[in-house]
Coordinates of C-alpha atoms in Angstrom, one line a residue:
M1405 CA 129.7 117.5 74.4
K1406 CA 126.6 119.2 75.8
V1407 CA 124.2 117.0 77.7
V1408 CA 120.7 118.2 78.6
I1409 CA 118.9 116.0 81.3
V1410 CA 115.1 116.5 81.9
G1411 CA 114.4 115.6 85.6
G1412 CA 116.4 114.8 88.5
V1413 CA 115.7 112.5 91.4
A1414 CA 116.9 109.0 90.9
G1415 CA 117.8 108.4 87.2
G1416 CA 118.6 112.0 86.1
A1417 CA 120.8 113.0 89.1
T1418 CA 122.6 109.6 89.0
A1419 CA 123.2 110.1 85.2
A1420 CA 124.5 113.7 85.6
A1421 CA 127.0 112.6 88.4
R1422 CA 128.1 109.6 86.2
I1423 CA 128.7 111.7 83.0
R1424 CA 130.8 114.1 84.9
R1425 CA 132.9 111.2 86.3
L1426 CA 133.5 109.9 82.8
D1427 CA 133.8 113.2 81.0
E1428 CA 135.3 116.1 82.9
K1429 CA 134.9 118.5 79.9
A1430 CA 131.2 117.7 79.1
E1431 CA 128.6 120.5 79.7
I1432 CA 125.7 119.2 81.7
V1433 CA 122.4 121.0 82.3
V1434 CA 119.5 119.5 84.3
F1435 CA 116.1 120.9 84.2
E1436 CA 113.9 120.0 87.1
R1437 CA 110.2 121.0 87.4
S1438 CA 110.0 120.9 91.2
G1439 CA 112.3 122.7 93.6
F1440 CA 114.4 119.6 94.5
I1441 CA 116.8 117.8 92.0
S1442 CA 117.9 114.8 94.2
Y1443 CA 115.7 113.7 97.2
A1444 CA 114.8 110.6 99.0
N1445 CA 111.5 109.7 97.4
C1446 CA 110.9 106.6 99.3
G1447 CA 111.4 108.5 102.7
L1448 CA 108.5 110.9 102.1
P1449 CA 105.8 109.2 104.2
Y1450 CA 108.2 109.1 107.1
Y1451 CA 108.4 113.0 107.2
I1452 CA 104.5 113.1 107.5
S1453 CA 104.6 111.4 111.0
G1454 CA 108.0 113.1 112.2
V1455 CA 110.0 109.8 112.1
I1456 CA 112.1 112.0 109.8
S1457 CA 111.8 115.2 111.7
D1458 CA 113.8 117.6 109.6
G1459 CA 112.6 118.1 106.0
G1460 CA 116.1 119.1 104.8
D1461 CA 117.0 115.3 105.4
L1462 CA 115.0 114.4 102.5
T1463 CA 117.2 116.5 100.2
L1464 CA 120.1 114.3 99.0
Q1465 CA 121.7 117.1 97.1
T1466 CA 121.1 120.8 96.3
P1467 CA 121.8 122.7 93.1
E1468 CA 124.7 124.4 94.9
S1469 CA 126.3 121.2 96.2
F1470 CA 125.9 119.5 92.8
M1471 CA 127.6 122.5 91.2
S1472 CA 130.4 122.4 93.8
R1473 CA 131.2 118.8 93.5
F1474 CA 130.3 117.9 89.9
R1475 CA 130.1 121.4 88.0
V1476 CA 126.5 120.4 86.8
D1477 CA 124.2 123.3 86.0
M1478 CA 121.1 122.2 88.0
R1479 CA 118.0 124.4 87.3
V1480 CA 115.1 123.9 89.5
H1481 CA 111.6 125.2 88.9
H1482 CA 112.3 124.9 85.2
E1483 CA 109.9 122.9 83.1
V1484 CA 110.8 121.6 79.6
T1485 CA 107.7 122.0 77.6
A1486 CA 108.8 120.5 74.3
I1487 CA 111.5 118.6 72.6
N1488 CA 112.6 119.8 69.1
K1489 CA 114.3 116.9 67.6
D1490 CA 115.2 118.4 64.3
K1491 CA 116.9 121.4 65.9
K1492 CA 118.2 119.4 68.8
T1493 CA 116.9 121.8 71.3
V1494 CA 114.4 121.8 74.2
S1495 CA 111.9 124.4 75.1
V1496 CA 112.0 125.4 78.6
K1497 CA 110.0 127.7 80.9
N1498 CA 111.2 129.2 84.1
L1499 CA 108.3 128.7 86.6
E1500 CA 109.5 131.3 88.9
T1501 CA 109.8 134.1 86.2
G1502 CA 107.7 133.0 83.5
E1503 CA 110.7 133.4 81.0
E1504 CA 110.7 130.8 78.1
F1505 CA 113.7 130.0 76.1
E1506 CA 115.4 127.1 73.9
E1507 CA 118.4 125.1 75.2
S1508 CA 120.5 123.2 72.6
Y1509 CA 122.0 119.6 73.3
D1510 CA 124.3 117.1 71.7
K1511 CA 122.6 114.4 73.7
L1512 CA 119.3 114.5 75.7
L1513 CA 118.3 112.2 78.6
L1514 CA 114.7 112.0 79.7
S1515 CA 114.1 111.2 83.4
P1516 CA 110.7 112.6 84.0
G1517 CA 109.6 109.7 86.2
A1518 CA 106.0 108.9 86.9
K1519 CA 103.0 110.9 88.0
P1520 CA 100.3 110.0 90.4
T1521 CA 97.2 108.7 88.8
R1522 CA 94.3 111.2 89.3
P1523 CA 91.2 109.7 88.1
N1524 CA 88.7 111.9 86.5
L1525 CA 86.3 111.6 89.2
P1526 CA 83.8 114.2 90.8
G1527 CA 85.4 116.2 93.6
V1528 CA 89.0 115.2 92.7
G1529 CA 90.2 119.0 93.2
I1530 CA 88.9 119.2 96.8
G1531 CA 91.6 121.1 99.0
S1532 CA 91.8 118.3 101.6
L1533 CA 92.5 115.7 99.0
F1534 CA 96.1 114.9 98.3
T1535 CA 98.6 112.9 96.2
L1536 CA 102.2 112.0 97.3
R1537 CA 104.9 112.0 94.9
T1538 CA 107.3 114.9 95.4
V1539 CA 108.8 116.7 98.4
E1540 CA 106.4 119.6 97.9
D1541 CA 103.5 117.1 98.1
T1542 CA 104.9 115.9 101.4
F1543 CA 105.2 119.3 102.7
R1544 CA 101.6 120.2 101.7
I1545 CA 100.2 117.1 103.6
R1546 CA 102.4 117.8 106.8
E1547 CA 101.2 121.6 106.8
F1548 CA 97.6 120.4 106.5
I1549 CA 98.0 118.0 109.5
D1550 CA 99.9 120.7 111.5
T1551 CA 97.1 123.3 110.7
H1552 CA 94.1 121.4 110.8
S1553 CA 94.8 118.4 113.2
P1554 CA 92.7 116.0 111.2
K1555 CA 91.5 113.0 113.2
S1556 CA 90.7 110.6 110.2
A1557 CA 92.0 109.9 106.6
V1558 CA 91.0 107.7 103.8
L1559 CA 93.7 106.3 101.6
A1560 CA 92.6 105.3 98.0
G1561 CA 95.0 102.6 96.7
G1562 CA 96.7 99.6 98.4
G1563 CA 100.3 99.8 97.1
F1564 CA 103.6 100.8 98.8
I1565 CA 103.0 104.6 99.2
S1566 CA 99.4 104.0 100.6
L1567 CA 100.6 101.5 103.2
E1568 CA 103.6 103.6 104.3
V1569 CA 101.3 106.5 104.6
A1570 CA 98.8 104.4 106.6
E1571 CA 101.4 103.5 109.0
N1572 CA 102.5 107.0 109.6
L1573 CA 99.1 108.6 110.0
R1574 CA 98.3 105.8 112.5
E1575 CA 101.3 106.9 114.3
L1576 CA 99.9 110.3 114.6
G1577 CA 96.8 108.7 116.1
M1578 CA 94.6 109.2 113.2
D1579 CA 91.7 106.9 112.2
V1580 CA 92.7 105.4 108.8
T1581 CA 90.7 103.5 106.2
I1582 CA 92.3 102.1 103.0
V1583 CA 90.0 101.7 100.0
Q1584 CA 91.2 99.3 97.3
R1585 CA 89.3 98.0 94.1
P1586 CA 91.0 94.5 94.2
K1587 CA 90.4 92.4 97.3
Q1588 CA 94.0 92.5 98.4
L1589 CA 96.7 94.9 99.2
M1590 CA 100.1 94.9 97.5
N1591 CA 99.8 93.4 94.1
P1592 CA 103.5 92.1 94.1
F1593 CA 102.1 89.5 96.4
D1594 CA 99.8 86.6 96.0
S1595 CA 96.5 87.0 97.8
D1596 CA 97.4 84.1 100.3
M1597 CA 100.7 86.0 101.1
A1598 CA 98.8 89.3 101.3
A1599 CA 96.7 87.8 104.1
F1600 CA 99.6 88.2 106.6
I1601 CA 99.9 92.0 105.4
H1602 CA 96.1 92.5 106.1
A1603 CA 96.5 91.0 109.5
E1604 CA 99.1 93.3 110.5
M1605 CA 97.0 96.3 109.3
R1606 CA 94.1 95.3 111.2
K1607 CA 96.2 94.6 114.2
H1608 CA 97.4 98.2 114.3
G1609 CA 93.8 99.7 113.7
V1610 CA 93.8 100.3 110.0
K1611 CA 90.4 99.6 108.5
L1612 CA 90.3 98.0 105.1
A1613 CA 87.6 98.4 102.4
L1614 CA 88.7 95.9 99.9
G1615 CA 86.9 95.1 96.7
H1616 CA 85.4 98.5 96.7
T1617 CA 85.5 101.1 93.8
V1618 CA 85.9 104.9 94.4
E1619 CA 83.3 106.9 92.4
G1620 CA 84.0 110.5 93.7
F1621 CA 84.4 112.9 96.5
E1622 CA 82.1 115.3 98.0
E1623 CA 82.9 118.0 100.8
R1624 CA 80.6 117.6 103.8
D1625 CA 80.8 118.8 107.5
G1626 CA 84.4 120.2 107.1
G1627 CA 85.6 116.9 105.6
V1628 CA 85.4 114.7 102.7
D1629 CA 82.9 111.9 101.8
V1630 CA 84.5 109.1 99.7
L1631 CA 81.8 107.8 97.5
L1632 CA 81.9 104.1 96.9
K1633 CA 80.2 101.9 94.2
D1634 CA 77.3 99.9 95.8
A1635 CA 78.3 101.0 99.4
A1636 CA 77.8 103.7 101.8
P1637 CA 80.3 106.6 101.6
L1638 CA 83.3 106.8 103.9
H1639 CA 83.8 110.2 105.7
A1640 CA 87.2 111.5 106.7
D1641 CA 89.0 114.7 107.4
M1642 CA 91.5 114.3 104.6
V1643 CA 92.0 112.0 101.7
V1644 CA 95.3 110.7 100.1
L1645 CA 95.0 109.3 96.4
A1646 CA 97.6 106.5 96.1
I1647 CA 96.0 104.4 93.5
G1648 CA 99.1 104.0 91.4
V1649 CA 101.4 106.0 89.0
A1650 CA 101.6 106.3 85.2
P1651 CA 104.6 107.1 83.2
D1652 CA 105.0 110.9 82.7
S1653 CA 105.6 110.5 79.0
T1654 CA 103.9 113.6 77.6
L1655 CA 107.1 115.3 76.4
A1656 CA 108.0 112.1 74.6
K1657 CA 104.7 111.6 73.1
D1658 CA 104.5 115.1 71.8
A1659 CA 108.0 114.7 70.2
G1660 CA 106.9 111.6 68.4
L1661 CA 109.0 109.2 70.4
E1662 CA 107.8 105.6 70.3
L1663 CA 105.6 104.7 73.3
G1664 CA 104.9 101.3 74.7
M1665 CA 102.6 99.8 77.5
K1666 CA 100.8 102.2 79.8
G1667 CA 102.2 105.1 77.6
S1668 CA 105.7 104.4 78.7
I1669 CA 108.8 105.5 76.6
V1670 CA 110.4 102.6 74.5
V1671 CA 114.0 102.2 75.0
N1672 CA 116.5 99.5 73.9
D1673 CA 119.0 97.8 76.4
R1674 CA 121.2 101.0 76.0
M1675 CA 118.5 103.2 77.3
E1676 CA 118.1 104.8 73.8
T1677 CA 114.8 106.0 72.6
S1678 CA 113.5 105.7 69.1
A1679 CA 115.0 109.0 68.3
P1680 CA 118.8 109.6 67.7
D1681 CA 120.8 111.0 70.6
I1682 CA 117.8 110.8 73.0
Y1683 CA 117.9 108.6 76.0
A1684 CA 115.3 107.9 78.6
V1685 CA 115.5 106.1 82.2
G1686 CA 113.3 105.6 85.3
D1687 CA 109.7 105.2 86.0
A1688 CA 108.7 106.5 82.5
V1689 CA 110.5 103.8 80.5
Q1690 CA 109.3 100.4 79.4
V1691 CA 111.8 97.6 80.2
K1692 CA 112.1 93.8 79.9
H1693 CA 110.9 91.9 82.8
F1694 CA 114.2 89.8 83.8
V1695 CA 112.2 86.5 84.4
T1696 CA 109.8 86.5 81.6
G1697 CA 111.7 88.6 79.1
E1698 CA 108.3 90.3 78.4
D1699 CA 107.7 94.1 78.3
A1700 CA 107.0 95.7 81.6
V1701 CA 106.9 99.0 83.6
I1702 CA 108.6 98.7 87.0
S1703 CA 108.7 102.0 89.1
L1704 CA 111.4 101.3 91.6
A1705 CA 114.5 103.6 92.7
G1706 CA 117.0 100.8 92.2
P1707 CA 116.3 100.1 88.5
A1708 CA 116.1 103.8 87.9
N1709 CA 119.5 104.4 89.4
K1710 CA 121.1 101.7 87.3
Q1711 CA 119.5 102.9 84.1
G1712 CA 120.8 106.3 84.8
R1713 CA 124.4 105.0 85.1
I1714 CA 123.9 102.9 82.0
A1715 CA 122.6 105.8 80.0
A1716 CA 125.4 108.0 81.2
D1717 CA 128.0 105.3 80.1
N1718 CA 126.5 105.2 76.6
I1719 CA 126.3 108.9 76.2
C1720 CA 130.1 109.1 77.0
G1721 CA 130.8 106.5 74.3
G1722 CA 130.5 103.3 76.3
D1723 CA 128.6 100.2 75.6
S1724 CA 126.6 99.3 78.9
R1725 CA 123.5 97.3 78.7
Y1726 CA 120.4 97.0 81.0
K1727 CA 119.4 93.4 81.6
G1728 CA 115.9 93.9 82.9
S1729 CA 114.0 94.5 86.1
Q1730 CA 112.8 91.7 88.3
G1731 CA 110.7 94.0 90.8
S1732 CA 112.7 93.3 94.0
S1733 CA 110.9 95.3 96.8
V1734 CA 110.7 95.5 100.6
L1735 CA 108.3 97.2 102.9
K1736 CA 108.3 98.0 106.5
L1737 CA 104.7 97.7 107.8
F1738 CA 104.4 98.6 111.6
D1739 CA 106.2 95.4 113.3
I1740 CA 106.6 93.3 110.1
T1741 CA 108.6 93.3 107.0
A1742 CA 107.2 92.3 103.7
A1743 CA 109.3 91.6 100.6
A1744 CA 109.1 90.1 97.1
T1745 CA 111.2 89.5 94.1
G1746 CA 110.5 88.2 90.6
L1747 CA 107.2 86.7 89.7
N1748 CA 104.5 85.8 92.1
E1749 CA 102.4 82.7 91.5
T1750 CA 99.6 84.6 90.0
A1751 CA 101.9 86.4 87.5
A1752 CA 103.8 83.3 86.7
K1753 CA 100.6 81.5 85.7
K1754 CA 99.2 84.6 83.8
A1755 CA 102.5 84.4 81.7
G1756 CA 101.7 80.8 80.8
L1757 CA 104.3 79.2 83.0
N1758 CA 103.7 75.9 84.7
A1759 CA 104.5 77.1 88.1
D1760 CA 104.7 75.3 91.5
K1761 CA 105.5 76.6 95.0
V1762 CA 106.7 75.7 98.4
I1763 CA 105.5 77.4 101.5
L1764 CA 107.4 77.2 104.7
S1765 CA 107.4 78.9 108.1
P1766 CA 111.0 79.0 109.4
M1767 CA 112.3 80.9 112.4
S1768 CA 114.4 83.9 111.8
H1769 CA 117.2 82.5 113.8
A1770 CA 118.2 79.3 115.7
G1771 CA 115.3 78.4 117.7
Y1772 CA 117.2 77.8 121.0
Y1773 CA 118.6 81.3 120.8
P1774 CA 116.0 83.9 122.4
G1775 CA 114.0 86.1 120.3
G1776 CA 113.4 84.2 117.1
K1777 CA 110.2 84.8 115.3
I1778 CA 108.4 82.9 112.4
M1779 CA 108.5 84.1 108.9
T1780 CA 106.3 82.9 105.9
M1781 CA 108.1 82.3 102.9
K1782 CA 106.6 81.3 99.3
V1783 CA 109.0 80.4 96.7
V1784 CA 107.8 79.9 93.1
F1785 CA 109.6 78.0 90.5
E1786 CA 108.9 76.2 87.0
K1787 CA 108.0 72.6 87.4
E1788 CA 109.8 71.1 84.4
T1789 CA 112.8 73.0 84.5
L1790 CA 113.2 74.0 88.3
R1791 CA 113.8 77.6 87.1
L1792 CA 113.5 79.9 90.1
L1793 CA 110.7 82.4 89.1
G1794 CA 110.1 84.4 92.3
A1795 CA 109.7 84.6 96.0
Q1796 CA 107.7 86.4 98.8
I1797 CA 108.4 86.6 102.3
V1798 CA 106.4 88.3 105.3
G1799 CA 107.9 88.3 108.8
Y1800 CA 110.0 90.1 111.3
E1801 CA 113.9 90.3 111.3
G1802 CA 115.8 88.5 108.8
V1803 CA 113.2 88.9 105.8
D1804 CA 115.3 91.4 103.9
K1805 CA 118.4 89.4 103.6
R1806 CA 116.6 86.2 102.6
I1807 CA 114.8 88.1 99.9
D1808 CA 118.2 89.5 98.7
V1809 CA 119.7 86.1 98.5
L1810 CA 116.6 84.9 96.6
A1811 CA 116.8 87.9 94.2
T1812 CA 120.5 87.2 93.7
A1813 CA 119.9 83.6 92.9
I1814 CA 117.2 84.6 90.2
R1815 CA 119.5 87.0 88.8
C1816 CA 122.2 84.5 88.5
G1817 CA 119.9 81.9 86.9
M1818 CA 120.0 79.3 89.7
K1819 CA 117.7 76.4 89.8
A1820 CA 115.3 76.4 92.7
N1821 CA 116.8 73.2 94.0
D1822 CA 120.3 74.6 93.9
L1823 CA 119.3 76.9 96.9
K1824 CA 120.0 74.0 99.2
D1825 CA 123.7 74.3 98.2
L1826 CA 124.2 78.0 99.2
E1827 CA 126.7 78.5 101.9
L1828 CA 125.1 81.3 104.0
A1829 CA 126.7 82.9 107.1
Y1830 CA 125.4 81.4 110.4
A1831 CA 125.5 82.2 114.0
P1832 CA 122.5 81.5 116.5
P1833 CA 121.5 85.2 116.8
Y1834 CA 121.1 85.5 112.9
S1835 CA 120.2 82.3 111.3
S1836 CA 120.2 78.5 111.6
A1837 CA 122.7 76.0 110.2
K1838 CA 120.0 75.2 107.7
D1839 CA 119.0 78.7 106.7
P1840 CA 115.4 79.4 105.6
V1841 CA 116.8 79.7 101.9
N1842 CA 118.5 76.3 102.2
M1843 CA 115.1 74.9 103.7
A1844 CA 113.3 76.0 100.6
G1845 CA 116.0 74.3 98.4
F1846 CA 115.6 71.1 100.3
M1847 CA 111.8 71.1 99.8
I1848 CA 112.2 71.7 96.2
E1849 CA 114.7 69.0 95.8
N1850 CA 112.4 66.6 97.6
L1851 CA 109.6 67.5 95.2
A1852 CA 111.8 67.1 92.2
N1853 CA 113.2 63.8 93.2
G1854 CA 109.7 62.5 94.0
L1855 CA 110.2 62.0 97.7
V1856 CA 107.2 64.0 98.5
K1857 CA 104.0 65.2 96.6
Q1858 CA 101.9 68.3 97.7
W1859 CA 98.3 69.3 97.9
Y1860 CA 97.3 73.0 98.3
L1861 CA 95.1 75.6 99.8
E1862 CA 93.0 75.6 96.6
D1863 CA 92.3 71.8 97.1
V1864 CA 90.9 72.1 100.7
K1865 CA 87.1 72.4 99.6
T1866 CA 87.5 69.9 96.7
L1867 CA 89.1 67.0 98.5
P1868 CA 86.7 64.1 98.6
R1869 CA 85.0 63.5 101.8
D1870 CA 83.3 60.2 100.6
G1871 CA 85.8 57.8 102.1
S1872 CA 87.9 57.2 98.8
V1873 CA 90.8 58.9 100.2
T1874 CA 92.3 59.1 103.7
L1875 CA 92.4 62.6 105.4
L1876 CA 95.1 62.8 108.2
D1877 CA 96.0 65.4 110.6
T1878 CA 99.3 64.7 112.3
R1879 CA 99.2 67.5 115.0
T1880 CA 98.7 66.9 118.8
P1881 CA 95.2 66.4 120.0
G1882 CA 95.3 69.9 121.6
E1883 CA 96.2 71.6 118.2
F1884 CA 93.6 69.5 116.3
A1885 CA 91.0 70.6 119.0
R1886 CA 91.7 74.4 118.3
G1887 CA 90.8 74.0 114.6
H1888 CA 91.0 71.4 111.9
F1889 CA 89.8 70.6 108.4
D1890 CA 86.4 69.0 108.0
G1891 CA 86.7 65.2 107.6
F1892 CA 90.3 64.9 108.9
R1893 CA 91.3 62.4 111.6
N1894 CA 93.8 63.0 114.1
I1895 CA 96.9 60.7 114.6
P1896 CA 99.9 62.7 116.0
V1897 CA 102.9 62.0 113.9
D1898 CA 104.9 60.5 116.8
E1899 CA 102.0 57.7 117.1
L1900 CA 101.7 57.1 113.5
R1901 CA 104.1 54.0 113.2
E1902 CA 102.1 52.3 116.0
R1903 CA 98.8 53.1 114.5
L1904 CA 99.3 52.4 110.8
G1905 CA 96.8 49.7 111.0
E1906 CA 94.1 52.2 111.4
L1907 CA 94.6 53.4 107.8
E1908 CA 93.2 51.6 105.0
A1909 CA 95.8 50.2 102.5
G1910 CA 95.5 51.3 98.9
K1911 CA 93.9 54.7 99.5
P1912 CA 95.8 57.9 98.8
V1913 CA 96.5 59.8 102.0
Y1914 CA 96.3 63.6 102.4
V1915 CA 98.2 64.8 105.3
N1916 CA 98.5 68.1 107.2
C1917 CA 100.1 69.6 110.3
Q1918 CA 100.8 73.0 111.6
S1919 CA 103.7 74.1 109.2
G1920 CA 104.2 71.3 106.8
L1921 CA 107.2 69.6 108.6
R1922 CA 105.5 67.0 110.7
S1923 CA 103.2 66.0 107.8
Y1924 CA 106.3 65.7 105.5
I1925 CA 107.7 63.2 108.2
A1926 CA 104.5 61.3 108.2
C1927 CA 104.5 61.2 104.4
R1928 CA 107.9 59.6 104.4
I1929 CA 106.8 56.9 107.1
L1930 CA 103.6 56.2 104.9
A1931 CA 105.5 56.1 101.7
A1932 CA 107.9 53.5 103.2
E1933 CA 104.8 51.4 103.9
G1934 CA 103.4 51.7 100.4
F1935 CA 100.9 54.5 100.8
D1936 CA 100.4 57.2 98.1
C1937 CA 100.8 60.2 100.3
Y1938 CA 100.4 64.0 99.8
N1939 CA 101.6 66.8 102.1
F1940 CA 99.7 70.1 102.5
A1941 CA 101.7 73.0 101.5
G1942 CA 102.2 75.7 104.2
G1943 CA 100.3 73.8 106.9
Y1944 CA 97.3 74.6 109.0
R1945 CA 98.9 77.9 110.2
F1946 CA 99.1 79.1 106.7
Y1947 CA 95.5 78.0 105.8
D1948 CA 94.0 79.5 109.0
A1949 CA 95.6 82.9 108.4
V1950 CA 94.4 83.1 104.8
E1951 CA 91.0 81.7 105.4
N1952 CA 90.3 84.2 108.2
D1953 CA 91.5 87.1 106.0
R1954 CA 89.0 86.0 103.3
C1955 CA 86.1 85.7 105.7
L1956 CA 86.8 89.2 107.1
I1957 CA 87.1 90.7 103.5
E1958 CA 83.7 89.0 102.6
Q1959 CA 82.0 90.1 105.8
A1960 CA 83.3 93.7 105.3
T1961 CA 82.2 94.0 101.7
A1962 CA 78.5 94.5 102.7
C1963 CA 79.4 97.6 105.1
G1964 CA 82.3 99.0 103.2
M1965 CA 85.1 98.3 105.6
D1966 CA 86.5 96.1 108.3
K1967 CA 84.8 96.5 111.7

């Protein structure tokens, strides 16, 4: 059996190694357009700042090492230009010599990945304007920085790559501005959770121009003007386009393979395309979202690796199935970690799901052990069924392990209230006896059992202030004095039992505190006395962070960026 693989990196290289482990006799040929067949794509931004000092460390395997260990014929700087389905050949061009030839196959695997979106805008070919997708892209950016010592950069786009590049350019002392059409960074997060990401960026000097559309680029004074719609241009010494990626499916399209959303390659759960003996994996393919079952394009290294293994199994006569992607991701951002899995609240409601959420602010480990820090968690679930839909966490240490527990729970089909039953490792330096994941489960169980009802951030401005309801803040007088909702009266939770007579019977009571814990205790006290009580999800700390962020975004809209 002869297998030809188009593209290396995550999916193609994984498939090549797996095929060899399953079939020692197979002839395996990999054509890779770039000069690197297996590299740490996610590590590229860290080479720019020198966190990864040796460019060679980005290369996981070389053609020589792959041949030595796996007897795989890896040909870099070879571009496959056409698929000839009827002849079962591919047309190939050697980019170093210009030679063109055809290569036959019994099985063909496409792993072309995704290409950076390059909008058709004026000035997009300027020399100091870059994209970041390959090792060569990284070397070009690093060489430009080493040669020209730029002092400022504008990043167009607000996803993973843009934020990681922003951090690394700031580490080099550069002035950095991010321009993003939506009014938030990081679409996997709801806008309320993105507020904590925005705060970290601003804390470290990154300027945000959110809600602005880039209309073009012009060279001026040795740098680049980034032209914005309805706002003054932003000037910088260099620009990085990181506005997203699109499936690199030109080969598949020209060969007549079925394409799906965003031009992605349609595959079944065996990673088979619409053509016999042709498979496809990675960022170029359409998959099923694990939570919704709907079609999705999810460009992440983990799914690509799994798909490569599954395609290899099936090429070698097995019957492996891909069960879908759920978008689990994590991002280091200066001092914090931001992570998400499954659906956020916005996506869940867009999918027509009746979603609810709990928001909590637990410590990363036991409060009495030094060094604990607060994380903010948002867990989304379906109201009627309690099906766990997704989660987002922003904080410091411990974020990654909690998101992995929640991702596993989603994959295993656990109910949201079942999180309370998970037996997770505990020692004071690492967690609490009631782990944050358990706490989310306790909160959801209380909602499901009717022990507590919630009101939300979106209700703050619409709550009646006409005396028809009681508005109660259960924090200390000092906390209340530092900021509170209009119309709320302050009775600390520890004084509530003695001051129940101050509350008018028969009126619903809307309660808040700093994090949601004291107000929950207050609701239980009030419920025992016959009051209809609602607890504020997330607490005043959550509201304050989100509202401050919204105000900064609106203030910045007029001038083009944060001051």
